Amino acid sequence: MRKRFLVNVEGRVQGVGFRPTVYRYAVEHGLSGFVKNVSTGVSIEVEGDEKSIKDFLCYLKYNPPEQARIAKFNDEEILVKNERGFEIIQSQHSEDLAAGMPPDLAVCERCRSELFAPDNRRFKYPFINCTNCGPRFTIIQDLPYDRERTSMSSFKMCSVCSSEYNDPMNRRFDAQPNACPDCGPVLNLIDSSGNPVSGNPLSVCVQLILDGNIVAVKGLGGYHLCCSATNDNVIRKLRDRKKRPHKALAVMFESIGEIIDNCEINETEKHELLSYARPIVVLSRKDASNVSKLVSPDTNDIGAFLPYTPLHYILLSQTEPLVMTSGNMAEEPIVCDEADLKNVLSSIADYALVHNRPILRRCDDSVLRIVETKRLFYRRSRGFVPDPVKLGLEGPSVLACGGELKNTFSVTRGKLAFISQHIGDLDDYRSFMFFRKSVDDLLNLLEIDPEIIAFDMHPGYWSTKYALESGVSKKVPVQHHHAHIVSCMAENGVENTVIGVAMDGSGYGDDGTVWGGEFLIADTSQYRRAAHFKQYPLPGNDEGIFHPLRMAFSVIVSEFGSNADLLNSNVFSSISYLDREVLLEMIEKGIRSPLTSSAGRLFDAVSAILGFSGRISYEGQAAICLQNIAKAGVNENYSYSYDDKGAAAVVSFASMFKEIFEDIFSGIEKSCIAAKFHNTIAAAITDVCVNIRNTEEINKVVLSGGVFQNDLLLKLTVNCLNSKGFTVYSHSIVPPNDGGIALGQAVVALAKSRYK
Ligand code: ZN
Ligand code: ZN
Ligand code: FE
C-alpha cells in the first residue's frame, strides 16, 4: 500500500552532501517526494510502498554521508500526495541555512586516491574536492552556502565540472568549491621579493624545501611557514626569524605510518589525527624519531598532524616530515592575504607557494591532546569552528567578548552557542582589528543582532573596552573564573550548584586583586568565593609574569621574611645585588606588585626554584618545563595548610616551599621534587573540595582554568577527587584556557537574563 512519511533529521546535516544522498537513496528505492534544509536540519517527505520507505529510512539512518552527524531522527506517517519524482528543494531563507554552516573538511579518501591516479583528470591537481570534503568556513562570503557566495565565484566551471555539479547522482553534486585544472585555481611560486620563480611551482617548491629553505605555503585558513622537520639548521633559522625561540612547532607527517615511526600513539589518537578536522595532536616522541629536537626543545612531545589539503598531500609525498607553523610574527594573527604575505616574505620566508583562491576567513589549526580518551583542547579552531555548542538554556542573543589572551568570542542564538575561531592576543593591535572584523563577520553571517553583550570584569582588556563602547545596551560583566567554571559546566550539561576549581594564570577578581587559584561555589548565574590559594605579590605586574625567578623570590620573602637564609641560596644567585634591593622594596612596599592567588605563578615559582632562571619566551613555558621533568611513579607530596577562619578559606604553601628547599639541599632529584609538587597541588585541591563538601553538601567538582592544560595535573586531580567520591567534570569541547571563557560568559549572561 502506498504511504507517505515526514522525516526530520537534526545534527550536522547541512553543507555535507546530505540532500544529494537522500536524493540518491530515494531514487534507488523508487520513492517520490522531496528533501530540503530547514532551520533545525533537514526535512524529508517520501512516498511509495511501505516496505521501500522502511528500507530507505533504515538505509539512510545507518549510511548517512560521511560528514554528517545525526543527532535526532524522527519519522511520522502523513497523508499521501501522489506526486511523481523526487526533488531537492533549494533553500531561500538564509535563516534556514545559518545553523548549517560547516567547518572546513580535510580531503576525503576518494578524492585523495583520484589525486594520485595518473589517469584521472585531476591527477596532482591541488584543489580537488567533492561534496564530502574541501574548504567551507574559510571560503564562505555569505549564506546560504552557494558557489556565488564563496571565494570560488570568480572561477567559471568548465562543462565537465559543471555537469558533475548539476548531477544529483554525482559525488560532486552541489560541491561549491568544485574545480579542475581547466577551470579552477592555480598555484604560483614567488621569491622573497614577490617575483615569480620559473618552473613547475610544486616541484621547484619541493626542491627548495629539501635544500633547507623556508617556504610560506597558502593553506585553508592562512599561510603556513613550512620547512624540513629533520633539519636543525633551517629550524634554527625559522625560530630566529619568527622570534619564537622555544615554543613548540607543529609537524606534518605524510601518513599515520610515519607518525607511528616517530611518536607513541594509541587508537583514540589515531582516530583523532585521521578525523576530518585534522587537528594537531600532541604526542610523545619516540626515541627513534628522526624529527629534530628543536621542534619542541622544552618537552618530549611532538605536535603532529596529517595533511588536510590536496596541496599538503602532494608536498608531503615528496618530502620528509615538515614543520608547518602559522605564518605570522610572534603573536600577530595568521597571514591570509597577499598584502600581509609581503611582511612574512621579507622577514621570515625565503619563498611563497601561493594560489588565486582567496581566503575569506582566517582560521588557525586546532591543537589538542588526548587525555585518557577525551580531548583536551589547547586551541579550538579549524575543523571545529563554526560547529555550535548546544546549551541547556536559551534566551535573547548574547555576544560574549571573551578574554584578552588566546581570545575567542561567542554568539548565541536560541539554544546554540557559536564560538569563533582562535583570534589571538588582543593586546596586539592587528589581533584586535581581527577581533572586531570577526565579530561583525559572524554576526552578519548568522544574522544575529545581539541583545546582550557579556565581557570580562578586567577594565584593561581590549575585549572589555570593546563591550563598553558597543551599541548593545544590555551589558553583563562576568568574573573571569566564574566564566571558566561555567564554560566547563555548559559543555558538560551541568546546571546545578557545583564546586568550581579554577586553576589559572590570572583573572580579575571582584575585589580588584588578581585571582587564579580559586574555589567557587557556583551555578550558571552566580558564585561565591569559598576558598583560594594564598596571595603573594607579583613584582613587576604583567612584566613580572615573564620572570619566574622573581615570583619565587617574592614567595620566599613573603613567607620567610627579607632576611631568610633561603634567599642566599644558589637558587637566587642569578639575581644581582641591585635587582635584589629593587625587588625587596617593590615586594615590601607593594610597588607595582599586585597580590595574586594565581596557581600559574605557583608553578612558575617552583619551576624557577628547580632551575628555570631566565625570562620565559611564551606563556606557560616555566610550568611546561616543570611538568616535563616530573617523574612518573612518585607518590609522596609536600605539606600545606588550610585556614578557614576568614570569609574565604586560604590554602597556604609555606611548608611546601620549606620542604622543597630541604629536598634540594639533601640532593633529591629535581624530577622527584617536580612530581611531589604536582601531587601536592592535586591533594590540596581535593582537601579543599572535601572541606567545602562537609559544609555545603555539594558533590560535583568542575575543573577549569589554563593550569589544567597540564595533563599530568589534570589526571592527578581527577584521580584524587574520584578517590574521595566526587563526580568530576573537565573540558573536552572548549579549551580550559582563556580560549574557552567566551562560552562561559555567554551562558552566565543567559542565566542572569532568565532570573530577571
Ligand atoms: Zn572528496
Ligand atoms: Zn573544470
Ligand atoms: Fe583564565
PDB file of C-alpha atoms and ligand atoms in Angstrom, residues 121-122 157-158 160-161 179-184, ligand 2:
ATOM      1  CA  ARG A 121      41.780  14.343 -14.971  1.00  0.00           C
ATOM      2  CA  ARG A 122      42.577  15.844 -11.568  1.00  0.00           C
ATOM      3  CA  MET A 157      33.223  25.945 -14.062  1.00  0.00           C
ATOM      4  CA  CYS A 158      34.149  24.164 -17.290  1.00  0.00           C
ATOM      5  CA  VAL A 160      32.732  18.771 -17.302  1.00  0.00           C
ATOM      6  CA  CYS A 161      32.864  20.289 -13.795  1.00  0.00           C
ATOM      7  CA  ALA A 179      37.189  22.718  -9.786  1.00  0.00           C
ATOM      8  CA  CYS A 180      39.686  21.100 -12.136  1.00  0.00           C
ATOM      9  CA  PRO A 181      42.962  22.094 -13.836  1.00  0.00           C
ATOM     10  CA  ASP A 182      40.953  23.546 -16.752  1.00  0.00           C
ATOM     11  CA  CYS A 183      38.787  25.902 -14.756  1.00  0.00           C
ATOM     12  CA  GLY A 184      39.935  26.191 -11.141  1.00  0.00           C
TER      13      GLY A 184
HETATM   14 ZN    ZN B   2      36.693  22.131 -14.573  1.00  0.00          ZN
END
